[in-house]
Amino acid sequence: MTHSSFPENLTIRRYPDTSNKSLRAWNAGDEYILEHLDEMDLATGKSFAIYNDRFGYLSCHLAAFEPQCVVHRKSQEKSVLMNSQLNNLTFEQGQFTTPFNSLPQTADIGLMQIPKSLDLFRYFLHKLSESITDDGIALCAFMTKYFTPALLEIADDYFEDVEQSLAKKKSRILILGKKKPLPDASFIESFSYSFDSDYTENIKQYPGVFSSGQVDYATQFLLETFSPDSNELQIADVGSGNGVISRAMQIQNPDACLHLIDDSVLAIESSKLNISDKNADFHWTDTLEDLEDQSIDLALSNPPFHFGHETNIEISVSLFRETAGLLKPGGRFVCVANKHLGYLSHLKKFFRSAGVLAQNKKFVIYECKK
């Protein structure tokens, strides 16, 4: 498919790379958005804000318009920069912002791949509505198999005109116009969690952070089963989410220095709501490069394997390799996972010893030593 208003034959790759050749760096919804924009016969001077462009497909095709890229994952930003360099396109650092910031300038057109989380979709629409012009439009793509009437209900809260396109290659676009006054909304979710029989706290988090409404069962199993040693004072929480694992370690060992690492800025900002920055460092990054090699006594993780509607353990395996390099001699890596993922064979590649610390019908806790 060609798009006369946009560059053709761009090379768009996934970051990080994948060995699964069936996984592309874009989908039919991305192509549909470009086709719809082409039909609009855009003149120069239009300004764009792009949300949830995981690998930079839309951003790179619209590079000539100098779009504002709203990134909620560090890997998104790296993807856009990598693919822009592959295609000799220019992106300035000032074109990137996070959902926590208002756009530096108003946008005429907002573009979005609708995320799996409906709460996150609402949050993105809310932030877009803050910064889109009064006559601006939003084009939000999704695959038809993931349609739910709630998408239309959420869109109707923010725009008077809510149109759903015809299906094309199993994708559709919500075409939104005539923005409404912003509704009152709070996007911080709060739920209680008992760290032991005598002590409960409210855990807070932003939309799109795993897991909504409660501490997920795998993490509960880890926290109910595992306790750190008193001499494990440098602790890394890899894929830290809302920070509940780190908070549990902090309660058990207040002298420990915590390092929370997550690709999601929504997760990092959530963890700051739950953990005082005393003895805690927060790292918004998709790698472990911020931490020194052989500096960690204990690393903990409930590693990610869901990315939107995609399941992929390659990122988890990469984190295992990096984590091994962080540990001091004799240091431990303890992680919890669904049994069916079969992580043990991967862990044995990177650690001197790796075995099962505990398990139940669904989850297994692995303990690995440097």
Tab-separated table of C-alpha atoms in Angstrom:
chain	number	residue	atom	x	y	z
A	1	MET	CA	0.000	0.000	0.000
A	2	THR	CA	1.307	3.470	-0.853
A	3	HIS	CA	0.465	6.788	0.754
A	4	SER	CA	1.078	9.675	-1.627
A	5	SER	CA	1.348	12.271	1.157
A	6	PHE	CA	3.890	10.275	3.136
A	7	PRO	CA	7.266	8.693	2.467
A	8	GLU	CA	7.146	5.215	0.976
A	9	ASN	CA	9.265	2.156	1.691
A	10	LEU	CA	10.402	3.214	5.147
A	11	THR	CA	12.280	0.601	7.146
A	12	ILE	CA	10.469	0.191	10.471
A	13	ARG	CA	11.905	-2.362	12.892
A	14	ARG	CA	10.927	-3.567	16.310
A	15	TYR	CA	12.913	-2.502	19.343
A	16	PRO	CA	14.003	-4.644	20.979
A	17	ASP	CA	14.397	-7.052	18.078
A	18	THR	CA	12.513	-10.339	18.084
A	19	SER	CA	13.252	-13.774	16.684
A	20	ASN	CA	9.525	-14.226	15.959
A	21	LYS	CA	9.278	-13.274	12.298
A	22	SER	CA	5.468	-13.140	12.473
A	23	LEU	CA	5.625	-10.056	14.719
A	24	ARG	CA	5.727	-6.801	12.762
A	25	ALA	CA	6.498	-3.283	13.951
A	26	TRP	CA	3.039	-2.064	12.902
A	27	ASN	CA	-0.429	-3.392	12.184
A	28	ALA	CA	-3.288	-2.770	9.775
A	29	GLY	CA	-4.646	-0.046	12.052
A	30	ASP	CA	-1.488	2.015	11.554
A	31	GLU	CA	-1.810	1.635	7.789
A	32	TYR	CA	-5.498	2.560	7.957
A	33	ILE	CA	-4.701	5.787	9.817
A	34	LEU	CA	-2.211	6.826	7.131
A	35	GLU	CA	-4.696	5.973	4.403
A	36	HIS	CA	-7.389	8.056	6.105
A	37	LEU	CA	-4.998	10.975	6.509
A	38	ASP	CA	-4.080	10.669	2.833
A	39	GLU	CA	-7.747	10.925	1.878
A	40	MET	CA	-7.998	14.094	3.957
A	41	ASP	CA	-5.425	15.663	1.592
A	42	LEU	CA	-3.553	17.345	4.408
A	43	ALA	CA	-1.966	20.702	3.836
A	44	THR	CA	1.274	21.632	5.523
A	45	GLY	CA	0.976	23.455	8.809
A	46	LYS	CA	-1.089	20.806	10.576
A	47	SER	CA	0.244	19.776	13.954
A	48	PHE	CA	0.069	16.212	15.242
A	49	ALA	CA	0.152	14.522	18.643
A	50	ILE	CA	0.770	10.764	18.535
A	51	TYR	CA	-0.062	8.400	21.402
A	52	ASN	CA	0.838	4.733	21.893
A	53	ASP	CA	2.985	4.438	18.768
A	54	ARG	CA	4.967	1.504	20.127
A	55	PHE	CA	7.612	1.195	17.397
A	56	GLY	CA	7.375	4.600	15.732
A	57	TYR	CA	5.550	3.639	12.516
A	58	LEU	CA	3.209	6.635	12.565
A	59	SER	CA	5.818	8.998	13.977
A	60	CYS	CA	8.313	8.209	11.227
A	61	HIS	CA	5.766	8.479	8.406
A	62	LEU	CA	4.724	11.879	9.775
A	63	ALA	CA	8.241	13.089	10.542
A	64	ALA	CA	7.934	15.990	8.073
A	65	PHE	CA	5.128	17.405	10.230
A	66	GLU	CA	7.374	17.396	13.336
A	67	PRO	CA	4.807	15.479	15.430
A	68	GLN	CA	4.687	15.562	19.195
A	69	CYS	CA	5.277	12.009	20.411
A	70	VAL	CA	3.623	11.182	23.720
A	71	VAL	CA	5.584	8.214	25.061
A	72	HIS	CA	4.668	6.236	28.156
A	73	ARG	CA	7.441	3.660	27.684
A	74	LYS	CA	11.135	4.399	27.347
A	75	SER	CA	11.297	1.672	24.698
A	76	GLN	CA	8.813	3.716	22.614
A	77	GLU	CA	11.125	6.694	22.593
A	78	LYS	CA	14.077	4.481	21.664
A	79	SER	CA	12.018	2.870	18.881
A	80	VAL	CA	11.130	6.207	17.309
A	81	LEU	CA	14.745	7.388	17.472
A	82	MET	CA	16.117	4.110	16.117
A	83	ASN	CA	13.699	3.991	13.185
A	84	SER	CA	14.140	7.666	12.405
A	85	GLN	CA	17.896	7.113	12.155
A	86	LEU	CA	17.390	4.066	9.935
A	87	ASN	CA	15.452	6.272	7.521
A	88	ASN	CA	17.548	9.464	7.808
A	89	LEU	CA	14.698	11.322	9.503
A	90	THR	CA	15.115	13.983	12.147
A	91	PHE	CA	13.520	13.903	15.589
A	92	GLU	CA	14.452	16.408	18.259
A	93	GLN	CA	14.352	15.517	21.941
A	94	GLY	CA	11.792	18.291	22.436
A	95	GLN	CA	9.293	16.341	20.329
A	96	PHE	CA	8.977	13.726	23.074
A	97	THR	CA	6.815	14.156	26.143
A	98	THR	CA	5.025	11.887	28.606
A	99	PRO	CA	1.306	11.743	29.427
A	100	PHE	CA	2.041	13.607	32.661
A	101	ASN	CA	2.970	16.755	30.761
A	102	SER	CA	0.775	19.033	28.694
A	103	LEU	CA	1.763	19.203	25.046
A	104	PRO	CA	4.176	22.045	24.328
A	105	GLN	CA	1.734	23.282	21.673
A	106	THR	CA	-1.842	22.584	20.710
A	107	ALA	CA	-2.433	19.815	18.186
A	108	ASP	CA	-4.777	19.863	15.206
A	109	ILE	CA	-4.870	16.083	14.901
A	110	GLY	CA	-4.401	13.382	17.509
A	111	LEU	CA	-3.445	9.860	16.453
A	112	MET	CA	-3.573	6.785	18.637
A	113	GLN	CA	-3.355	3.034	18.657
A	114	ILE	CA	-6.030	2.249	21.258
A	115	PRO	CA	-4.328	0.469	24.187
A	116	LYS	CA	-5.611	-2.764	25.683
A	117	SER	CA	-6.471	-1.025	28.955
A	118	LEU	CA	-9.726	0.931	28.685
A	119	ASP	CA	-8.658	3.069	31.646
A	120	LEU	CA	-5.489	3.958	29.768
A	121	PHE	CA	-7.522	4.809	26.646
A	122	ARG	CA	-9.623	7.180	28.735
A	123	TYR	CA	-6.502	8.741	30.231
A	124	PHE	CA	-4.931	9.276	26.808
A	125	LEU	CA	-8.140	10.836	25.454
A	126	HIS	CA	-8.323	13.108	28.496
A	127	LYS	CA	-4.748	14.306	27.991
A	128	LEU	CA	-5.273	14.739	24.241
A	129	SER	CA	-8.446	16.750	24.846
A	130	GLU	CA	-6.479	19.113	27.084
A	131	SER	CA	-4.205	20.049	24.202
A	132	ILE	CA	-6.158	19.587	20.986
A	133	THR	CA	-7.618	22.611	19.158
A	134	ASP	CA	-11.360	23.251	19.439
A	135	ASP	CA	-11.881	22.047	15.871
A	136	GLY	CA	-9.276	19.301	16.110
A	137	ILE	CA	-9.924	15.637	15.366
A	138	ALA	CA	-8.650	12.356	16.751
A	139	LEU	CA	-8.108	9.134	14.812
A	140	CYS	CA	-7.915	6.088	17.073
A	141	ALA	CA	-7.179	2.703	15.503
A	142	PHE	CA	-7.992	-0.757	16.818
A	143	MET	CA	-8.308	-4.302	15.536
A	144	THR	CA	-11.964	-5.298	15.177
A	145	LYS	CA	-11.582	-8.433	17.338
A	146	TYR	CA	-10.841	-6.192	20.318
A	147	PHE	CA	-13.892	-3.956	19.894
A	148	THR	CA	-16.080	-3.316	22.906
A	149	PRO	CA	-18.961	-0.817	23.213
A	150	ALA	CA	-17.003	0.786	26.067
A	151	LEU	CA	-14.671	2.313	23.448
A	152	LEU	CA	-17.573	4.352	22.068
A	153	GLU	CA	-18.795	5.260	25.548
A	154	ILE	CA	-15.373	6.593	26.530
A	155	ALA	CA	-14.997	8.518	23.269
A	156	ASP	CA	-18.454	10.037	23.751
A	157	ASP	CA	-17.337	11.532	27.070
A	158	TYR	CA	-14.765	13.659	25.227
A	159	PHE	CA	-16.132	14.308	21.721
A	160	GLU	CA	-19.553	15.151	20.285
A	161	ASP	CA	-18.846	13.474	16.966
A	162	VAL	CA	-17.970	9.796	17.346
A	163	GLU	CA	-17.827	7.900	14.073
A	164	GLN	CA	-16.637	4.358	13.532
A	165	SER	CA	-15.075	3.592	10.153
A	166	LEU	CA	-15.771	0.574	8.023
A	167	ALA	CA	-13.541	-2.410	8.688
A	168	LYS	CA	-10.426	-2.773	6.572
A	169	LYS	CA	-7.940	-5.627	6.996
A	170	LYS	CA	-9.697	-6.443	10.277
A	171	SER	CA	-9.058	-2.944	11.654
A	172	ARG	CA	-11.246	0.097	12.277
A	173	ILE	CA	-10.754	3.733	13.221
A	174	LEU	CA	-12.719	5.866	15.642
A	175	ILE	CA	-12.993	9.315	14.041
A	176	LEU	CA	-13.608	11.865	16.787
A	177	GLY	CA	-14.398	15.568	16.476
A	178	LYS	CA	-15.931	18.578	18.259
A	179	LYS	CA	-14.333	18.103	21.636
A	180	LYS	CA	-16.488	18.493	24.722
A	181	PRO	CA	-15.565	20.290	27.933
A	182	LEU	CA	-13.225	18.106	29.957
A	183	PRO	CA	-15.128	15.927	32.431
A	184	ASP	CA	-14.011	15.776	36.028
A	185	ALA	CA	-11.793	12.738	36.377
A	186	SER	CA	-9.297	11.241	38.779
A	187	PHE	CA	-6.876	8.764	37.278
A	188	ILE	CA	-5.202	7.483	40.425
A	189	GLU	CA	-6.599	4.106	41.429
A	190	SER	CA	-6.323	3.027	45.057
A	191	PHE	CA	-6.807	-0.379	46.671
A	192	SER	CA	-5.779	-1.915	49.962
A	193	TYR	CA	-3.167	-4.617	50.443
A	194	SER	CA	-2.247	-6.435	53.643
A	195	PHE	CA	1.497	-6.939	53.920
A	196	ASP	CA	0.851	-9.167	56.919
A	197	SER	CA	-2.035	-9.952	59.245
A	198	ASP	CA	-1.446	-6.770	61.223
A	199	TYR	CA	-0.491	-4.199	58.593
A	200	THR	CA	-2.406	-2.894	55.570
A	201	GLU	CA	-1.675	0.003	53.221
A	202	ASN	CA	-3.446	1.603	50.279
A	203	ILE	CA	-1.599	0.966	47.032
A	204	LYS	CA	-1.999	3.658	44.377
A	205	GLN	CA	-1.375	3.519	40.663
A	206	TYR	CA	-2.048	5.238	37.349
A	207	PRO	CA	-3.956	3.658	34.431
A	208	GLY	CA	-2.285	0.958	32.393
A	209	VAL	CA	-0.106	-0.333	35.229
A	210	PHE	CA	-0.287	-4.059	35.917
A	211	SER	CA	-2.640	-5.177	37.663
A	212	SER	CA	-5.798	-3.124	38.087
A	213	GLY	CA	-7.843	-3.286	41.280
A	214	GLN	CA	-5.565	-5.546	43.327
A	215	VAL	CA	-2.061	-6.865	43.739
A	216	ASP	CA	-1.831	-9.652	41.162
A	217	TYR	CA	-1.862	-13.226	42.423
A	218	ALA	CA	1.699	-14.036	41.357
A	219	THR	CA	3.087	-11.091	43.315
A	220	GLN	CA	0.902	-12.011	46.302
A	221	PHE	CA	2.387	-15.510	46.226
A	222	LEU	CA	5.908	-14.079	46.135
A	223	LEU	CA	5.314	-11.686	49.031
A	224	GLU	CA	3.581	-14.331	51.146
A	225	THR	CA	6.456	-16.783	50.577
A	226	PHE	CA	9.684	-14.812	50.417
A	227	SER	CA	11.595	-12.634	52.894
A	228	PRO	CA	14.949	-10.952	52.290
A	229	ASP	CA	18.016	-11.665	54.402
A	230	SER	CA	19.004	-8.855	56.755
A	231	ASN	CA	22.363	-8.416	54.967
A	232	GLU	CA	20.746	-7.930	51.523
A	233	LEU	CA	20.950	-4.139	51.570
A	234	GLN	CA	21.162	-3.331	47.847
A	235	ILE	CA	17.904	-4.512	46.287
A	236	ALA	CA	16.799	-4.180	42.648
A	237	ASP	CA	13.124	-4.481	41.679
A	238	VAL	CA	13.203	-5.375	37.977
A	239	GLY	CA	9.951	-4.473	36.209
A	240	SER	CA	8.817	-2.775	39.396
A	241	GLY	CA	5.251	-1.827	38.396
A	242	ASN	CA	3.460	0.026	41.188
A	243	GLY	CA	6.308	-0.745	43.579
A	244	VAL	CA	4.482	-3.119	45.911
A	245	ILE	CA	7.383	-5.626	45.945
A	246	SER	CA	9.829	-2.868	46.867
A	247	ARG	CA	7.448	-1.565	49.519
A	248	ALA	CA	7.317	-5.029	51.083
A	249	MET	CA	11.127	-5.179	51.138
A	250	GLN	CA	11.249	-1.686	52.657
A	251	ILE	CA	8.860	-2.678	55.444
A	252	GLN	CA	10.907	-5.782	56.266
A	253	ASN	CA	14.280	-4.059	55.996
A	254	PRO	CA	14.067	-0.245	56.352
A	255	ASP	CA	17.841	0.094	55.921
A	256	ALA	CA	17.855	-1.430	52.440
A	257	CYS	CA	18.583	0.746	49.405
A	258	LEU	CA	15.960	0.097	46.731
A	259	HIS	CA	16.360	0.432	42.957
A	260	LEU	CA	13.050	0.371	41.075
A	261	ILE	CA	13.361	-0.176	37.323
A	262	ASP	CA	10.514	-0.108	34.798
A	263	ASP	CA	10.007	0.666	31.110
A	264	SER	CA	6.691	2.387	31.915
A	265	VAL	CA	6.703	5.957	33.200
A	266	LEU	CA	3.179	5.305	34.479
A	267	ALA	CA	4.593	2.488	36.626
A	268	ILE	CA	7.513	4.565	37.890
A	269	GLU	CA	5.255	7.479	38.831
A	270	SER	CA	2.859	5.014	40.504
A	271	SER	CA	5.662	3.579	42.622
A	272	LYS	CA	6.561	7.092	43.764
A	273	LEU	CA	3.040	7.325	45.223
A	274	ASN	CA	3.690	4.204	47.318
A	275	ILE	CA	7.338	4.533	48.354
A	276	SER	CA	9.178	7.367	49.982
A	277	ASP	CA	12.269	8.395	48.042
A	278	LYS	CA	14.352	7.887	51.172
A	279	ASN	CA	16.691	4.993	50.323
A	280	ALA	CA	14.895	4.519	46.972
A	281	ASP	CA	16.033	5.309	43.435
A	282	PHE	CA	13.583	5.248	40.529
A	283	HIS	CA	14.787	4.357	37.028
A	284	TRP	CA	12.560	4.928	33.998
A	285	THR	CA	14.381	2.672	31.554
A	286	ASP	CA	13.872	-0.527	29.575
A	287	THR	CA	17.331	-1.899	30.436
A	288	LEU	CA	19.435	-2.258	33.571
A	289	GLU	CA	22.272	-0.087	32.283
A	290	ASP	CA	21.654	2.581	34.939
A	291	LEU	CA	22.951	0.239	37.659
A	292	GLU	CA	26.570	-0.768	38.153
A	293	ASP	CA	27.639	-4.332	37.486
A	294	GLN	CA	28.047	-6.468	40.618
A	295	SER	CA	26.358	-3.850	42.810
A	296	ILE	CA	23.195	-5.709	43.889
A	297	ASP	CA	22.724	-8.185	46.741
A	298	LEU	CA	19.170	-9.178	45.828
A	299	ALA	CA	17.159	-8.739	42.644
A	300	LEU	CA	13.439	-9.445	42.587
A	301	SER	CA	10.994	-9.596	39.699
A	302	ASN	CA	7.569	-10.545	38.480
A	303	PRO	CA	8.827	-10.193	34.901
A	304	PRO	CA	6.562	-8.904	32.133
A	305	PHE	CA	5.422	-11.139	29.306
A	306	HIS	CA	2.242	-9.330	28.173
A	307	PHE	CA	2.645	-6.238	26.000
A	308	GLY	CA	-0.798	-4.995	25.101
A	309	HIS	CA	-2.453	-7.878	23.260
A	310	GLU	CA	0.911	-9.549	22.563
A	311	THR	CA	2.588	-12.302	24.578
A	312	ASN	CA	6.378	-12.396	24.317
A	313	ILE	CA	8.904	-13.783	26.833
A	314	GLU	CA	11.985	-12.552	24.953
A	315	ILE	CA	12.108	-9.307	26.936
A	316	SER	CA	11.969	-11.262	30.202
A	317	VAL	CA	14.819	-13.508	29.083
A	318	SER	CA	16.887	-10.442	28.177
A	319	LEU	CA	16.242	-9.026	31.658
A	320	PHE	CA	17.434	-12.313	33.201
A	321	ARG	CA	20.750	-11.959	31.380
A	322	GLU	CA	21.160	-8.337	32.467
A	323	THR	CA	20.187	-9.135	36.049
A	324	ALA	CA	22.918	-11.759	36.312
A	325	GLY	CA	25.467	-9.044	35.547
A	326	LEU	CA	24.107	-6.808	38.331
A	327	LEU	CA	24.552	-9.286	41.155
A	328	LYS	CA	27.479	-9.327	43.505
A	329	PRO	CA	29.272	-12.687	43.841
A	330	GLY	CA	26.861	-14.808	45.881
A	331	GLY	CA	23.965	-12.439	45.135
A	332	ARG	CA	20.444	-13.752	44.569
A	333	PHE	CA	17.795	-13.295	41.902
A	334	VAL	CA	14.287	-14.314	42.973
A	335	CYS	CA	11.419	-14.148	40.494
A	336	VAL	CA	7.859	-15.378	40.290
A	337	ALA	CA	6.171	-16.483	37.083
A	338	ASN	CA	3.355	-18.513	35.602
A	339	LYS	CA	4.403	-22.161	35.477
A	340	HIS	CA	3.595	-22.576	31.803
A	341	LEU	CA	6.265	-20.032	30.773
A	342	GLY	CA	9.056	-22.502	31.591
A	343	TYR	CA	11.657	-19.948	32.643
A	344	LEU	CA	13.986	-22.375	34.452
A	345	SER	CA	15.850	-23.509	31.345
A	346	HIS	CA	16.533	-19.873	30.451
A	347	LEU	CA	17.635	-18.942	33.971
A	348	LYS	CA	20.161	-21.799	34.042
A	349	LYS	CA	21.968	-20.161	31.110
A	350	PHE	CA	22.816	-17.037	33.097
A	351	PHE	CA	23.241	-18.076	36.746
A	352	ARG	CA	25.619	-20.404	38.575
A	353	SER	CA	22.616	-22.119	40.133
A	354	ALA	CA	18.880	-21.860	39.460
A	355	GLY	CA	16.085	-23.803	41.067
A	356	VAL	CA	12.552	-23.734	42.421
A	357	LEU	CA	12.099	-22.008	45.770
A	358	ALA	CA	8.330	-22.569	46.003
A	359	GLN	CA	5.341	-23.299	43.785
A	360	ASN	CA	1.589	-23.699	43.828
A	361	LYS	CA	-0.884	-24.869	41.177
A	362	LYS	CA	-0.313	-21.842	38.920
A	363	PHE	CA	2.879	-20.027	39.901
A	364	VAL	CA	6.496	-20.864	40.620
A	365	ILE	CA	9.144	-18.882	42.459
A	366	TYR	CA	12.696	-19.342	41.177
A	367	GLU	CA	15.819	-18.639	43.180
A	368	CYS	CA	19.029	-18.061	41.268
A	369	LYS	CA	22.543	-17.376	42.555
A	370	LYS	CA	25.502	-15.652	40.958
